[in-house]
Tab-separated table of N, CA and C and ligand atoms in Angstrom:
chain	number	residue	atom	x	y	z
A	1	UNK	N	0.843	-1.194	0.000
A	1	UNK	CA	0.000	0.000	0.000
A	1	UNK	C	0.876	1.241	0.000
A	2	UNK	N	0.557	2.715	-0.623
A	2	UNK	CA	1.159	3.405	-0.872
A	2	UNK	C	0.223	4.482	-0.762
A	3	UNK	N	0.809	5.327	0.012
A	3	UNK	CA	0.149	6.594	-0.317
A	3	UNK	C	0.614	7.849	0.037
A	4	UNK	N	0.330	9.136	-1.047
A	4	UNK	CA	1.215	10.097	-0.493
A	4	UNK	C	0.353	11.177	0.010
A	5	UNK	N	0.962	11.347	1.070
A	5	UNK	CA	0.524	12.859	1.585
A	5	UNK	C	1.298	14.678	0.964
A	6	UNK	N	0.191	15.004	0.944
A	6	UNK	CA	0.749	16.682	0.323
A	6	UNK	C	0.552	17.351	1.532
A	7	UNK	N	2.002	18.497	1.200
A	7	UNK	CA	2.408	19.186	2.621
A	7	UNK	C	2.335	20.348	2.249
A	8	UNK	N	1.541	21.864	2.724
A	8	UNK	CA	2.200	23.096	2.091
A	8	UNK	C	3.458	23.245	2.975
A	9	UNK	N	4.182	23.728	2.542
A	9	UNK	CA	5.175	24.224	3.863
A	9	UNK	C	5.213	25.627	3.777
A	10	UNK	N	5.251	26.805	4.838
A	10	UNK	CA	5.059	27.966	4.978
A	10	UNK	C	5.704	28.869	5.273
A	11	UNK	N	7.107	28.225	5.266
A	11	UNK	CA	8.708	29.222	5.078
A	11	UNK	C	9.984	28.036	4.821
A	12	UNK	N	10.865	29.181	4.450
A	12	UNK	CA	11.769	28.544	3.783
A	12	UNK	C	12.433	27.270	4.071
A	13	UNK	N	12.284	27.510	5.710
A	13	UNK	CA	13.470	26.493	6.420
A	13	UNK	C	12.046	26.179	7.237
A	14	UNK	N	11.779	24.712	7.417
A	14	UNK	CA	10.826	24.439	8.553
A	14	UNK	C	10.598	22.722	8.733
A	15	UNK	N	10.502	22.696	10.319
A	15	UNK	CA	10.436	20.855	10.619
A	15	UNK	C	9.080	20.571	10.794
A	16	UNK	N	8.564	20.039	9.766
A	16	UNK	CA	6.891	20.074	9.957
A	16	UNK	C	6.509	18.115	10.894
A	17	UNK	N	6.234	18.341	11.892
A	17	UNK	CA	5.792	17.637	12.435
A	17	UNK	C	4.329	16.357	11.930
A	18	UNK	N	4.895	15.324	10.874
A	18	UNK	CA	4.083	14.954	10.092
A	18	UNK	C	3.891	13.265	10.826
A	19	UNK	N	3.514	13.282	12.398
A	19	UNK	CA	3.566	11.736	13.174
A	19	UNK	C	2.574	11.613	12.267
A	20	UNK	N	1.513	12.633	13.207
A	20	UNK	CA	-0.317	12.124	13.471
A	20	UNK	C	-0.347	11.400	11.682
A	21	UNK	N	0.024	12.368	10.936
A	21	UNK	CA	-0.651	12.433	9.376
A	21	UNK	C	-0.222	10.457	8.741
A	22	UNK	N	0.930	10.419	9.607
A	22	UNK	CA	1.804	8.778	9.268
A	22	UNK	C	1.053	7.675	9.873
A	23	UNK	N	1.117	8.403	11.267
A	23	UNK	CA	0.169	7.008	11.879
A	23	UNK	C	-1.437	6.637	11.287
A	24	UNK	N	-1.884	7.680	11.056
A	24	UNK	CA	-3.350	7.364	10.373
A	24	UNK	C	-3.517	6.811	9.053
A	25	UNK	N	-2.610	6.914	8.347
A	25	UNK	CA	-1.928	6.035	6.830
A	25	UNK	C	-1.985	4.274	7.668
A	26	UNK	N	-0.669	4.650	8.558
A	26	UNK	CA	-0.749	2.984	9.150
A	26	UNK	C	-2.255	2.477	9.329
A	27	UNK	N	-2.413	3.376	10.468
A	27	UNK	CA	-4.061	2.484	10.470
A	27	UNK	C	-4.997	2.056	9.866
A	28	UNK	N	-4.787	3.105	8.870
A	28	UNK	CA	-6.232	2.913	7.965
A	28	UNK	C	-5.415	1.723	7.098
A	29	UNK	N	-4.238	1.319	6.722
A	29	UNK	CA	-3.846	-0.055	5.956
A	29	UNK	C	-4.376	-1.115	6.595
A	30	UNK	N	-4.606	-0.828	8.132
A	30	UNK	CA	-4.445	-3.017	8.781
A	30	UNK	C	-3.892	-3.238	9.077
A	31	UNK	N	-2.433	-2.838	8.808
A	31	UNK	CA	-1.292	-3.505	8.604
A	31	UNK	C	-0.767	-3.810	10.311
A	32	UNK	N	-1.013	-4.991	10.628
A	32	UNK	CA	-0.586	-4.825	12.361
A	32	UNK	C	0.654	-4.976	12.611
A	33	UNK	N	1.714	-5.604	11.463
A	33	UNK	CA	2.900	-5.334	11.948
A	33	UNK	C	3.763	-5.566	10.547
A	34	UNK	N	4.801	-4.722	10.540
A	34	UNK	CA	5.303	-4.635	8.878
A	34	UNK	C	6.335	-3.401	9.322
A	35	UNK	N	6.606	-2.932	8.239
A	35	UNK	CA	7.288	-1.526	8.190
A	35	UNK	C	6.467	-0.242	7.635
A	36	UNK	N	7.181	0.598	7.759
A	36	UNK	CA	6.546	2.227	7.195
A	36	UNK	C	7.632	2.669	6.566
A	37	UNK	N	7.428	2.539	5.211
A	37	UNK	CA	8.618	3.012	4.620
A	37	UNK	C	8.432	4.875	4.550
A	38	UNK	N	9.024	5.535	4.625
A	38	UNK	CA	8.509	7.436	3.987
A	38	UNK	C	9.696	7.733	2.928
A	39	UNK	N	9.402	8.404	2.346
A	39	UNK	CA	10.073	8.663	1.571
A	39	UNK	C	9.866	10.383	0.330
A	40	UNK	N	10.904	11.005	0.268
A	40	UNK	CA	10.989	12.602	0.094
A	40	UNK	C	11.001	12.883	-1.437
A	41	UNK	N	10.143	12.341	-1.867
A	41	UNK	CA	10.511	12.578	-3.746
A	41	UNK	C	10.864	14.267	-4.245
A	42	UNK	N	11.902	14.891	-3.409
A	42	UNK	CA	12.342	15.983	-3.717
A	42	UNK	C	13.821	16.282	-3.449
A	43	UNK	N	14.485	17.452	-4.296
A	43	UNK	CA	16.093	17.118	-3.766
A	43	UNK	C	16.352	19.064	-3.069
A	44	UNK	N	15.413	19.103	-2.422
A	44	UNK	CA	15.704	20.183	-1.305
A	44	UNK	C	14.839	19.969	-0.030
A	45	UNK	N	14.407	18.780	0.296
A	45	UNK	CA	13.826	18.473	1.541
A	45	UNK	C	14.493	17.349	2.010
A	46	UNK	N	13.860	17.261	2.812
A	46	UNK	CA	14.408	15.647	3.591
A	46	UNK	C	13.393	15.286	4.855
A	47	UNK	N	13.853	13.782	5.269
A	47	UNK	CA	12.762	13.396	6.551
A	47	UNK	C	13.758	13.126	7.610
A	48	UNK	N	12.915	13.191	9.198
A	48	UNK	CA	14.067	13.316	9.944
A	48	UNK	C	12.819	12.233	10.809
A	49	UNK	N	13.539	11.780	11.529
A	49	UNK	CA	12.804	11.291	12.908
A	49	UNK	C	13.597	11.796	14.353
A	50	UNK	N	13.314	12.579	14.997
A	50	UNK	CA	13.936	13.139	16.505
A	50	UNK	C	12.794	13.379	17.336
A	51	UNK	N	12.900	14.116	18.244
A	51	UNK	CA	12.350	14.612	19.466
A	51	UNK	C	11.213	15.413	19.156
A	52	UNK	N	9.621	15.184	19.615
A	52	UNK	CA	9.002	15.420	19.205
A	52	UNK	C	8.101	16.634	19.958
A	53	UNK	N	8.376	16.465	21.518
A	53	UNK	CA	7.814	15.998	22.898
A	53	UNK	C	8.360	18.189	22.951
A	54	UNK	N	9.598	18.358	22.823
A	54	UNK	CA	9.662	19.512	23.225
A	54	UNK	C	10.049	20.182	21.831
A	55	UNK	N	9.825	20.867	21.051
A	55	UNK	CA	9.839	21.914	19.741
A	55	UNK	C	11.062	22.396	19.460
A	56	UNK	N	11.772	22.791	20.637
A	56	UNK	CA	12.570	23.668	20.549
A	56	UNK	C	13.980	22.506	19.883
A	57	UNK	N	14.042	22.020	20.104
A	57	UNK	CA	14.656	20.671	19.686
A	57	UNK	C	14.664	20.775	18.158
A	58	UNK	N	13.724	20.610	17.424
A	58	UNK	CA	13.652	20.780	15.875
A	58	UNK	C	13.988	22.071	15.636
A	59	UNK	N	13.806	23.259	16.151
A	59	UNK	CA	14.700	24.719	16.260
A	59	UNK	C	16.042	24.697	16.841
A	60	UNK	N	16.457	24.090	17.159
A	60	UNK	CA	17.803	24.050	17.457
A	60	UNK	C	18.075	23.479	16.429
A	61	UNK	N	18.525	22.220	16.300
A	61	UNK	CA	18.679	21.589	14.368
A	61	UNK	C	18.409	22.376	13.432
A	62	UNK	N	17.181	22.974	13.197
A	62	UNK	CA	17.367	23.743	11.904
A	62	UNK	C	18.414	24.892	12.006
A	63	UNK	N	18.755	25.575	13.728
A	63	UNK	CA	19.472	26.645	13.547
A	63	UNK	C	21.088	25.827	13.286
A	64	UNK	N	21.158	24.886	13.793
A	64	UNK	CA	22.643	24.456	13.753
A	64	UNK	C	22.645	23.959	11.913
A	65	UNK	N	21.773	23.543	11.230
A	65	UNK	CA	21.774	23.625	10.181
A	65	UNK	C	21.926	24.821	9.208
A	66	UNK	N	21.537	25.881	9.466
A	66	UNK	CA	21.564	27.293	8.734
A	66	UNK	C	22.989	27.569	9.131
A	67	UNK	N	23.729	27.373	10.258
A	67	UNK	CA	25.008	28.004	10.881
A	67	UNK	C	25.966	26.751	9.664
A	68	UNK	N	25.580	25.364	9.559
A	68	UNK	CA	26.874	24.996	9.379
A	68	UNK	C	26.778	25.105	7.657
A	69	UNK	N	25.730	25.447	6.955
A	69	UNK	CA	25.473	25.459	5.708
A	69	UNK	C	24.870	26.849	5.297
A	70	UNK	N	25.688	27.808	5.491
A	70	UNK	CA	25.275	29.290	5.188
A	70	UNK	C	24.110	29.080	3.775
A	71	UNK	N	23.178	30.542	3.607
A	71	UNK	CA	22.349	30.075	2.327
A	71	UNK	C	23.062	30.977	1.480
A	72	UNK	N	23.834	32.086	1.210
A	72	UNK	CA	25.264	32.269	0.139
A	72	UNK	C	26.605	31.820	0.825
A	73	UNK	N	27.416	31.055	-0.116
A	73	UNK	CA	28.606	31.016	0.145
A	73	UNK	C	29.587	30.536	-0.738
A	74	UNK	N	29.263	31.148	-1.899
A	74	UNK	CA	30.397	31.003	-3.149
A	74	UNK	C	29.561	29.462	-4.064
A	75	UNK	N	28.345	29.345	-3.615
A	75	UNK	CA	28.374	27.941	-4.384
A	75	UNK	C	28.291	28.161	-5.532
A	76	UNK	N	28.570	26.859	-6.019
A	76	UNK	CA	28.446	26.899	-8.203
A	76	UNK	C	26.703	26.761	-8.523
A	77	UNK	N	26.038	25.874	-8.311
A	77	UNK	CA	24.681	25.848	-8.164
A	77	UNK	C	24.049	27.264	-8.512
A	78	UNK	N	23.458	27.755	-10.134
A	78	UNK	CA	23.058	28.842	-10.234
A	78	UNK	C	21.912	29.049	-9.553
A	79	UNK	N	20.846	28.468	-9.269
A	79	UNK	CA	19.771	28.258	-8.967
A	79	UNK	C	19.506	29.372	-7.738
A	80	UNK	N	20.547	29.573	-6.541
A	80	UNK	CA	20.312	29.926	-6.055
A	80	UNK	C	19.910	29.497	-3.928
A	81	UNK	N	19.527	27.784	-4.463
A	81	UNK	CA	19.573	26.954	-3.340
A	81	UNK	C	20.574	26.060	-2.932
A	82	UNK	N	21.195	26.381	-3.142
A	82	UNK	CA	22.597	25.358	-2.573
A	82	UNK	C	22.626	24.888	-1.592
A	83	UNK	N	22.358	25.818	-1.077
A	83	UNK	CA	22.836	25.225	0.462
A	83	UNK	C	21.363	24.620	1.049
A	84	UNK	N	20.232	24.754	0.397
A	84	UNK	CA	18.578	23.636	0.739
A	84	UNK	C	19.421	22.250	-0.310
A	85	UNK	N	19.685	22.376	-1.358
A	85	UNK	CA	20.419	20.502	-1.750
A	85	UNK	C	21.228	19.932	-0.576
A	86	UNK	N	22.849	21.049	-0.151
A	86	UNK	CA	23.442	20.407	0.902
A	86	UNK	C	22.725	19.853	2.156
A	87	UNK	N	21.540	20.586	2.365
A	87	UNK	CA	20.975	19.705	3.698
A	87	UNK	C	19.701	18.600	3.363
A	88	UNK	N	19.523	18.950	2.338
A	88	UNK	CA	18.985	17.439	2.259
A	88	UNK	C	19.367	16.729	1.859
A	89	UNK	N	20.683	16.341	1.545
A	89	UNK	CA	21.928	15.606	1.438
A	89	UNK	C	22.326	15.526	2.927
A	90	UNK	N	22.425	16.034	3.864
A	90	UNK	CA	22.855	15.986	5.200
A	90	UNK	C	21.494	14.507	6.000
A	91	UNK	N	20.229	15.600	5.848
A	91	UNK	CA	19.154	15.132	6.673
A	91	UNK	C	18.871	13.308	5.789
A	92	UNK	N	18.783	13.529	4.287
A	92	UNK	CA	17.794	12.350	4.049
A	92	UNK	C	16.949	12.309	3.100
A	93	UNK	N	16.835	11.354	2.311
A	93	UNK	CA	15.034	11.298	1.733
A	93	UNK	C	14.393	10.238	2.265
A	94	UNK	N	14.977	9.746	3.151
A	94	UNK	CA	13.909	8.576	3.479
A	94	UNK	C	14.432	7.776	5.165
A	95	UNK	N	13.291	7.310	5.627
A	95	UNK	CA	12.968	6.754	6.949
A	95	UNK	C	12.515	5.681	6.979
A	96	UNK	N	12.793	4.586	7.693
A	96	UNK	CA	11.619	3.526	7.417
A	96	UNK	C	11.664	3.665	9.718
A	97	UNK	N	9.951	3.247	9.951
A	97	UNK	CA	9.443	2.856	11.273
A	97	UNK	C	9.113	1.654	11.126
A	98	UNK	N	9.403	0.521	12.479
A	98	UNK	CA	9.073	-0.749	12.262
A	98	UNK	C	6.818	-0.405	13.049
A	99	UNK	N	6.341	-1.354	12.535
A	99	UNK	CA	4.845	-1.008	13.004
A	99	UNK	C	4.754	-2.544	13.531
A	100	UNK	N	4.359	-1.980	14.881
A	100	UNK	CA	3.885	-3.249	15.716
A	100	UNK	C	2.212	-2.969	16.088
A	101	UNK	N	1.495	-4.136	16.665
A	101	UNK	CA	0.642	-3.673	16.941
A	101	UNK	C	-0.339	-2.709	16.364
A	102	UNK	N	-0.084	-2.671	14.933
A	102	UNK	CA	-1.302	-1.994	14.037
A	102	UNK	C	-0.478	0.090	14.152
A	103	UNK	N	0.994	0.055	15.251
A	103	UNK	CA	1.151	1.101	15.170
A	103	UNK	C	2.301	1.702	15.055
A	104	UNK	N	2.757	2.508	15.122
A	104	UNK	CA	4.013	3.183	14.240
A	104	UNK	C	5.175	3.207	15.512
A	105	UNK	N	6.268	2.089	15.889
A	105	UNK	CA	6.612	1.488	16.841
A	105	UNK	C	7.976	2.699	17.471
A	106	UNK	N	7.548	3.931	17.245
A	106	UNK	CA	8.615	4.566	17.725
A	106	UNK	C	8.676	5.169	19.117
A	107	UNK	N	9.959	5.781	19.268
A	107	UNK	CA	10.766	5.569	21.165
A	107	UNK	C	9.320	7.039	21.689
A	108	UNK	N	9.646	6.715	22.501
A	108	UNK	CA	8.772	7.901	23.218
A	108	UNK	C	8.652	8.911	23.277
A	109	UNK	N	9.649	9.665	22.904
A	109	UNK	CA	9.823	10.870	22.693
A	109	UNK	C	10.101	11.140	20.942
A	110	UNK	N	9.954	10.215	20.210
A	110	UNK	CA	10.319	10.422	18.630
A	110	UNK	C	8.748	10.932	17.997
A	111	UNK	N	9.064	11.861	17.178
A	111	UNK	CA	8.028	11.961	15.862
A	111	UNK	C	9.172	12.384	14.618
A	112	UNK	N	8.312	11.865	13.558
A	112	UNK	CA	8.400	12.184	12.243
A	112	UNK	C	7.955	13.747	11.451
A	113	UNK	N	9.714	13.804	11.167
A	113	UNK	CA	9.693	15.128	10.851
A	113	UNK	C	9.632	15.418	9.072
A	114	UNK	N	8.707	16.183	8.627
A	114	UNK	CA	8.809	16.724	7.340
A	114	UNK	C	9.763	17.844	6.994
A	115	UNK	N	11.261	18.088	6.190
A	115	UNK	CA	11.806	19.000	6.830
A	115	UNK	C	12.150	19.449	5.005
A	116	UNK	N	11.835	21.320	5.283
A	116	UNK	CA	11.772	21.875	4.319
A	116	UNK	C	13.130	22.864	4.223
A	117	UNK	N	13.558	22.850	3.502
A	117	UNK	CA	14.781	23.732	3.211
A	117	UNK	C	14.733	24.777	2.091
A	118	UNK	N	13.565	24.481	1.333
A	118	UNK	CA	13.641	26.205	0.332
A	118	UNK	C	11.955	26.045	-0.051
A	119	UNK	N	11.396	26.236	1.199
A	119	UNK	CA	10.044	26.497	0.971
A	119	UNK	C	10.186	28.090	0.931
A	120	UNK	N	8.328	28.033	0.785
A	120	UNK	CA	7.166	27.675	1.175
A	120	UNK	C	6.932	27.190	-0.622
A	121	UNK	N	6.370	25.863	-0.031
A	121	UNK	CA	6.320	24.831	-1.636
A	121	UNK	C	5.341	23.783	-0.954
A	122	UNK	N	4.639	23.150	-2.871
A	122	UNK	CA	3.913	22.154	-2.268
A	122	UNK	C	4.655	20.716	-2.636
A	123	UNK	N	4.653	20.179	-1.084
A	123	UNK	CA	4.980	18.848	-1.077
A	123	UNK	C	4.594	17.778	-1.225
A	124	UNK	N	5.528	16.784	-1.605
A	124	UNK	CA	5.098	15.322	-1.341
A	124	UNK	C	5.873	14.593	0.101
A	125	UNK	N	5.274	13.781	0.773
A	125	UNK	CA	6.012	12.728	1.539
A	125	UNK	C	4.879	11.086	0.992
A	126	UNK	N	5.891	10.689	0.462
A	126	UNK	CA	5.168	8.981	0.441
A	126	UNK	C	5.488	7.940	1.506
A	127	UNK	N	4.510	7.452	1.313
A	127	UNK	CA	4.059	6.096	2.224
A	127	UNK	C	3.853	5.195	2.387
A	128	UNK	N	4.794	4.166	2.015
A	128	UNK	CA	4.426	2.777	2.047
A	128	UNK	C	4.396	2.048	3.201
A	129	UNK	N	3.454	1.055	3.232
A	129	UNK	CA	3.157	0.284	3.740
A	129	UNK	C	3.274	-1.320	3.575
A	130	UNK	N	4.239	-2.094	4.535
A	130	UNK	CA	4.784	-3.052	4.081
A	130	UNK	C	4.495	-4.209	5.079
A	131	UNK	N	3.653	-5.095	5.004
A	131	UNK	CA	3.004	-6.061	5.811
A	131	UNK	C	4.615	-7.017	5.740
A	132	UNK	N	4.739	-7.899	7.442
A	132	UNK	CA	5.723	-8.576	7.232
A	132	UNK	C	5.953	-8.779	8.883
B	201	ZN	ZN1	18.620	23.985	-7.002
């Protein structure tokens, strides 16, 4: 099963908190125990899984991200985003969660992060669903 969710994102740099939107994909499959594959069909975003529980946490990362990947700094890349490719080259396009119990088997303090680097754009995150 597969399915993708569309994200607006609403500034340039942002960790969009996309659990709830994942776990309700799981559920509505059945699937009581398998994997969750996600996956970023874009090459200036990425997916993260961290700390969900306190915010400031995904603001700290994005700031230590802007500090270690300035957005000018001599790159060749005419485009203009260089430094949104370098971090989603850093972060990721993809996550997989193991699903137990019909649910998305992560630590207690983890959610699934949608993470935008040259928004505000409309997204994809996909979703498979893998019985097993
Ligand atoms: Zn580019």
């Amino acid at each position: 099963m597969l399915q993708t969710l569309s994200i607006r994102t609403r500034s340039r740099n942002e960790s969009r908190d996309v659990t709830a939107e994942v776990e309700h994909v799981v559920r509505a499959s059945g699937v009581t125990s398998g994997i969750c594959y996600l996956y970023v069909p874009h090459t200036t975003a990425g997916v993260a899984i961290n700390e969900h529980a306190d915010p400031d946490v995904m603001a700290d990362v994005e700031q230590a991200l802007r500090g270690l990947v300035p957005h000018n700094a001599g790159y060749q890349h005419a485009e203009g985003n260089a430094d949104a490719h370098i971090k989603a080259v850093m972060v990721g396009a993809s996550q997989s969660v193991p699903i137990e119990n019909g649910r998305l088997a992560l630590g207690t303090w983890q959610g699934i992060f949608f993470c935008e680097f040259d928004g505000p754009r409309e997204r994809k995150l996909r979703v498979k669903i893998m019985a097993g």
